[in-house]
Amino acid sequence: MGSKNKLKRFRENETFENVIQPEREEVLNGSFALKGNWKKDYFKNENPLVLELGCGKGEYSVSLAKEYKDKNFIGIDIKGARFWRGAKTALEEKLANVAFVRSQIELIDKLFDVNEVDEIWITFPDPQIKYKRTKHRLTNLDFLQKYKKVLKKDGIIHLKTDSEFMHGYTLGLLHGKEYEVLYAHHDVYSNEYSPKEVTSIQTFYEMQYLEQRKPITYIKFKLN
Ligand SMILES: C[S@@+](CC[C@H](N)C(=O)[O-])C[C@H]1O[C@@H](n2cnc3c(N)ncnc32)[C@H](O)[C@@H]1O
């Protein structure tokens, strides 16, 4: 995408009521006002809160928001020009139960309070992200602890990825820990028992992997 187009999207994001772009400082120093108040102050209801981490264009957030009007969805990504797509679609389709936050996933426990979140989707994450000058996988133990902090008891995490390594690595970490694997498959489109949301929604990155005939993996797990 050209830089002119990106700038246009950044400017539009500023005007979108469903896009929240907190200052890094306010998030870090604990003064981000929506933390702990998402349902009351933003969505103005008590419905469950579902996050999509590294949401890109936000296909999961928007599609699930259409399907589940009784849940609230928040897509989080650092790249505003990407989630502009999801935000614009949500506005055009008058979906009041979806929002986008421009922030870093590693700040999740500063954006959301303890027990504030019901479910997390991690859709086609980068293999590793840079955080505190080192590289991390979004399902390493540090990140799982952060998710555990913001998730309610029995909160659910979904991981959909083309990376067989990430799939195996995550299953290995979950084994015997305080997590419970509810469903896992290394090739969801070849399995008739895959949950509907897993095979009925395709993300932008996923479509490219499907064109390359890569198998798509999925794990649904719970924090006990
Ligand atoms: C491989 S893309 C997948 C995007 C989308 N989920 C999809 O499937 O099309 C990974 C996304 O994670 C975002 N991302 C990577 N590191 C991040 C971080 N530390 N905080 C927030 N977003 C991040 C990138 O900007 C990118 O949009």
Short mmCIF file of C-alpha atoms and ligand atoms in Angstrom, two decimals:
data_model
loop_
_atom_site.label_atom_id
_atom_site.label_comp_id
_atom_site.label_asym_id
_atom_site.label_seq_id
_atom_site.Cartn_x
_atom_site.Cartn_y
_atom_site.Cartn_z
CA MET A 1 0.00 0.00 0.00
CA GLY A 2 1.33 3.46 -0.95
CA SER A 3 2.18 5.95 1.78
CA LYS A 4 -0.50 8.35 0.48
CA ASN A 5 -3.15 5.69 0.96
CA LYS A 6 -1.82 4.86 4.42
CA LEU A 7 -1.96 8.52 5.45
CA LYS A 8 -5.53 8.74 4.21
CA ARG A 9 -6.45 5.72 6.33
CA PHE A 10 -4.65 7.12 9.39
CA ARG A 11 -6.62 10.36 9.00
CA GLU A 12 -9.88 8.46 8.63
CA ASN A 13 -9.11 6.32 11.67
CA GLU A 14 -8.93 9.55 13.70
CA THR A 15 -12.55 10.26 12.77
CA PHE A 16 -13.91 6.73 13.27
CA GLU A 17 -15.85 6.40 16.51
CA ASN A 18 -15.01 2.67 16.70
CA VAL A 19 -11.23 3.20 16.63
CA ILE A 20 -9.40 3.84 19.87
CA GLN A 21 -5.76 4.90 19.69
CA PRO A 22 -4.46 5.30 23.24
CA GLU A 23 -1.19 7.08 23.93
CA ARG A 24 1.47 4.57 24.93
CA GLU A 25 2.26 6.69 28.01
CA GLU A 26 -1.31 6.69 29.35
CA VAL A 27 -1.47 2.92 28.91
CA LEU A 28 1.86 2.43 30.66
CA ASN A 29 1.14 4.76 33.59
CA GLY A 30 -2.29 3.23 34.25
CA SER A 31 -4.37 6.24 33.32
CA PHE A 32 -6.10 4.64 30.31
CA ALA A 33 -9.71 5.29 31.29
CA LEU A 34 -11.34 2.37 29.44
CA LYS A 35 -9.31 -0.23 31.35
CA GLY A 36 -11.85 -2.03 33.53
CA ASN A 37 -14.68 0.01 32.00
CA TRP A 38 -15.01 -1.30 28.44
CA LYS A 39 -18.49 -2.69 28.88
CA LYS A 40 -19.90 0.18 30.94
CA ASP A 41 -18.27 3.13 29.15
CA TYR A 42 -17.65 1.94 25.61
CA PHE A 43 -20.18 -0.76 24.66
CA LYS A 44 -22.75 0.38 27.23
CA ASN A 45 -23.92 -3.17 27.94
CA GLU A 46 -22.84 -6.13 30.07
CA ASN A 47 -22.24 -8.56 27.20
CA PRO A 48 -19.14 -10.77 27.10
CA LEU A 49 -15.94 -9.25 25.72
CA VAL A 50 -13.94 -11.05 23.02
CA LEU A 51 -10.50 -9.89 21.80
CA GLU A 52 -8.72 -10.60 18.52
CA LEU A 53 -4.96 -10.13 18.91
CA GLY A 54 -2.97 -9.08 15.83
CA CYS A 55 -6.30 -8.67 14.07
CA GLY A 56 -4.92 -7.31 10.77
CA LYS A 57 -7.97 -6.27 8.76
CA GLY A 58 -10.21 -7.63 11.50
CA GLU A 59 -12.05 -10.36 9.62
CA TYR A 60 -12.71 -12.38 12.76
CA SER A 61 -13.81 -9.40 14.83
CA VAL A 62 -16.25 -8.18 12.18
CA SER A 63 -17.61 -11.59 11.14
CA LEU A 64 -18.12 -12.76 14.71
CA ALA A 65 -19.70 -9.42 15.64
CA LYS A 66 -22.26 -9.92 12.88
CA GLU A 67 -23.00 -13.45 14.03
CA TYR A 68 -22.99 -12.81 17.78
CA LYS A 69 -24.82 -9.55 18.45
CA ASP A 70 -24.86 -10.46 22.16
CA LYS A 71 -21.07 -10.26 22.47
CA ASN A 72 -18.64 -7.35 22.19
CA PHE A 73 -15.50 -7.66 20.02
CA ILE A 74 -12.25 -5.72 20.05
CA GLY A 75 -9.57 -6.16 17.40
CA ILE A 76 -6.07 -5.12 18.46
CA ASP A 77 -3.24 -4.39 16.07
CA ILE A 78 -0.36 -1.97 15.90
CA LYS A 79 -0.99 -1.28 12.21
CA GLY A 80 -3.83 1.20 11.85
CA ALA A 81 -3.87 1.08 8.05
CA ARG A 82 -4.81 -2.60 8.30
CA PHE A 83 -7.66 -2.48 10.81
CA TRP A 84 -9.03 0.58 8.98
CA ARG A 85 -10.69 -2.02 6.72
CA GLY A 86 -12.51 -3.75 9.58
CA ALA A 87 -13.41 -0.47 11.27
CA LYS A 88 -14.88 0.96 8.05
CA THR A 89 -16.90 -2.18 7.36
CA ALA A 90 -18.21 -2.17 10.93
CA LEU A 91 -19.31 1.46 10.55
CA GLU A 92 -20.89 0.87 7.15
CA GLU A 93 -22.77 -2.13 8.49
CA LYS A 94 -23.70 -0.31 11.72
CA LEU A 95 -22.13 -2.94 13.96
CA ALA A 96 -22.04 -1.32 17.37
CA ASN A 97 -20.52 -4.39 19.04
CA VAL A 98 -17.06 -4.16 17.47
CA ALA A 99 -14.17 -1.75 18.02
CA PHE A 100 -10.49 -1.58 17.13
CA VAL A 101 -7.60 -0.58 19.36
CA ARG A 102 -4.24 0.51 18.00
CA SER A 103 -1.81 -0.83 20.54
CA GLN A 104 0.73 -3.51 21.25
CA ILE A 105 -0.43 -6.94 22.31
CA GLU A 106 2.17 -7.00 25.08
CA LEU A 107 0.24 -4.17 26.77
CA ILE A 108 -2.94 -6.27 27.00
CA ASP A 109 -2.86 -6.33 30.81
CA LYS A 110 -2.67 -2.54 30.82
CA LEU A 111 -5.57 -2.14 28.38
CA PHE A 112 -7.88 -4.59 30.18
CA ASP A 113 -8.46 -5.25 33.83
CA VAL A 114 -8.27 -8.54 35.71
CA ASN A 115 -11.27 -10.74 34.72
CA GLU A 116 -12.50 -8.24 32.13
CA VAL A 117 -12.19 -10.49 29.07
CA ASP A 118 -14.20 -13.62 28.20
CA GLU A 119 -12.44 -14.94 25.10
CA ILE A 120 -9.32 -14.32 23.02
CA TRP A 121 -8.73 -15.14 19.36
CA ILE A 122 -5.15 -15.21 18.08
CA THR A 123 -5.37 -15.29 14.30
CA PHE A 124 -2.29 -16.09 12.23
CA PRO A 125 0.23 -14.43 14.53
CA ASP A 126 3.68 -13.47 13.32
CA PRO A 127 5.99 -16.35 14.28
CA GLN A 128 7.70 -14.12 16.83
CA ILE A 129 7.24 -10.52 17.97
CA LYS A 130 9.90 -8.23 19.37
CA TYR A 131 9.26 -7.27 22.97
CA LYS A 132 11.74 -5.96 25.54
CA ARG A 133 14.44 -6.31 22.87
CA THR A 134 13.97 -10.06 22.61
CA LYS A 135 11.76 -12.21 20.43
CA HIS A 136 8.61 -13.82 21.77
CA ARG A 137 5.92 -16.16 20.57
CA LEU A 138 2.40 -14.97 21.35
CA THR A 139 1.69 -18.24 23.15
CA ASN A 140 4.83 -18.43 25.28
CA LEU A 141 4.41 -18.74 29.04
CA ASP A 142 4.82 -14.98 29.62
CA PHE A 143 2.00 -14.22 27.20
CA LEU A 144 -0.18 -17.04 28.56
CA GLN A 145 0.20 -15.48 32.01
CA LYS A 146 -0.87 -12.09 30.66
CA TYR A 147 -3.92 -13.63 28.99
CA LYS A 148 -4.75 -15.46 32.20
CA LYS A 149 -4.64 -12.18 34.09
CA VAL A 150 -7.23 -10.42 31.93
CA LEU A 151 -9.41 -13.48 31.21
CA LYS A 152 -12.27 -14.57 33.42
CA LYS A 153 -12.06 -17.94 35.12
CA ASP A 154 -12.64 -20.56 32.42
CA GLY A 155 -11.89 -17.94 29.75
CA ILE A 156 -11.24 -19.43 26.33
CA ILE A 157 -8.35 -18.87 23.92
CA HIS A 158 -8.46 -19.75 20.22
CA LEU A 159 -5.27 -20.03 18.18
CA LYS A 160 -5.58 -20.34 14.41
CA THR A 161 -2.31 -20.55 12.50
CA ASP A 162 -0.66 -21.94 9.39
CA SER A 163 2.48 -22.57 11.42
CA GLU A 164 2.82 -26.23 12.29
CA PHE A 165 5.66 -25.22 14.57
CA MET A 166 3.51 -22.75 16.52
CA HIS A 167 0.72 -25.34 16.74
CA GLY A 168 3.01 -28.03 18.14
CA TYR A 169 4.89 -25.59 20.36
CA THR A 170 1.63 -24.34 21.91
CA LEU A 171 0.20 -27.84 22.39
CA GLY A 172 3.46 -28.81 24.11
CA LEU A 173 3.22 -25.84 26.49
CA LEU A 174 -0.39 -26.58 27.34
CA HIS A 175 0.29 -30.20 28.12
CA GLY A 176 0.12 -30.90 31.83
CA LYS A 177 -0.13 -27.24 32.81
CA GLU A 178 -3.08 -25.41 34.26
CA TYR A 179 -4.61 -25.26 30.78
CA GLU A 180 -7.11 -27.58 29.21
CA VAL A 181 -7.15 -28.26 25.48
CA LEU A 182 -10.80 -28.33 24.35
CA TYR A 183 -10.14 -28.97 20.68
CA ALA A 184 -7.10 -29.20 18.46
CA HIS A 185 -6.56 -30.14 14.84
CA HIS A 186 -3.57 -29.80 12.51
CA ASP A 187 -5.68 -29.45 9.34
CA VAL A 188 -9.07 -27.94 10.08
CA TYR A 189 -10.47 -28.01 6.54
CA SER A 190 -9.91 -31.76 6.32
CA ASN A 191 -11.88 -32.42 9.47
CA GLU A 192 -15.67 -32.41 9.48
CA TYR A 193 -15.75 -31.81 13.25
CA SER A 194 -13.96 -28.46 13.13
CA PRO A 195 -16.04 -25.76 14.85
CA LYS A 196 -18.08 -23.63 12.44
CA GLU A 197 -16.26 -20.35 13.24
CA VAL A 198 -12.97 -21.97 12.36
CA THR A 199 -13.86 -22.97 8.81
CA SER A 200 -16.47 -20.36 7.89
CA ILE A 201 -14.23 -17.29 8.36
CA GLN A 202 -10.98 -16.73 6.46
CA THR A 203 -8.55 -13.93 7.21
CA PHE A 204 -6.44 -12.05 4.67
CA TYR A 205 -3.29 -13.96 5.57
CA GLU A 206 -5.14 -17.22 5.72
CA MET A 207 -6.40 -16.86 2.15
CA GLN A 208 -2.81 -16.62 0.96
CA TYR A 209 -1.84 -19.77 2.87
CA LEU A 210 -4.87 -21.59 1.47
CA GLU A 211 -3.80 -20.64 -2.05
CA GLN A 212 -0.43 -22.22 -1.27
CA ARG A 213 -2.36 -25.30 -0.06
CA LYS A 214 -0.93 -25.03 3.43
CA PRO A 215 -2.90 -26.83 6.14
CA ILE A 216 -4.50 -24.52 8.70
CA THR A 217 -4.25 -25.54 12.34
CA TYR A 218 -6.43 -24.63 15.32
CA ILE A 219 -6.38 -25.03 19.10
CA LYS A 220 -9.12 -24.05 21.51
CA PHE A 221 -8.02 -24.09 25.13
CA LYS A 222 -9.13 -22.98 28.51
CA LEU A 223 -7.42 -21.62 31.56
CA ASN A 224 -8.38 -23.52 34.67
C1 LIG B 1 0.61 -12.24 10.07
S1 LIG B 1 -0.37 -10.87 10.41
C2 LIG B 1 -2.00 -11.58 10.61
C3 LIG B 1 -3.09 -10.56 10.52
C4 LIG B 1 -4.53 -11.13 10.57
N1 LIG B 1 -4.80 -11.74 11.84
C5 LIG B 1 -4.76 -12.12 9.46
O1 LIG B 1 -4.81 -13.31 9.75
O2 LIG B 1 -4.88 -11.68 8.31
C6 LIG B 1 0.09 -10.47 12.06
C7 LIG B 1 -0.50 -9.16 12.58
O3 LIG B 1 -0.04 -8.95 13.91
C8 LIG B 1 0.27 -7.58 14.09
N2 LIG B 1 1.27 -7.49 15.15
C9 LIG B 1 2.49 -8.03 15.18
N3 LIG B 1 3.12 -7.76 16.33
C10 LIG B 1 2.23 -7.04 17.07
C11 LIG B 1 2.28 -6.47 18.36
N4 LIG B 1 3.33 -6.59 19.14
N5 LIG B 1 1.20 -5.79 18.81
C12 LIG B 1 0.09 -5.64 18.00
N6 LIG B 1 0.01 -6.16 16.77
C13 LIG B 1 1.05 -6.85 16.31
C14 LIG B 1 0.79 -7.13 12.73
O4 LIG B 1 0.67 -5.73 12.56
C15 LIG B 1 -0.09 -7.94 11.77
O5 LIG B 1 -1.24 -7.22 11.38
#
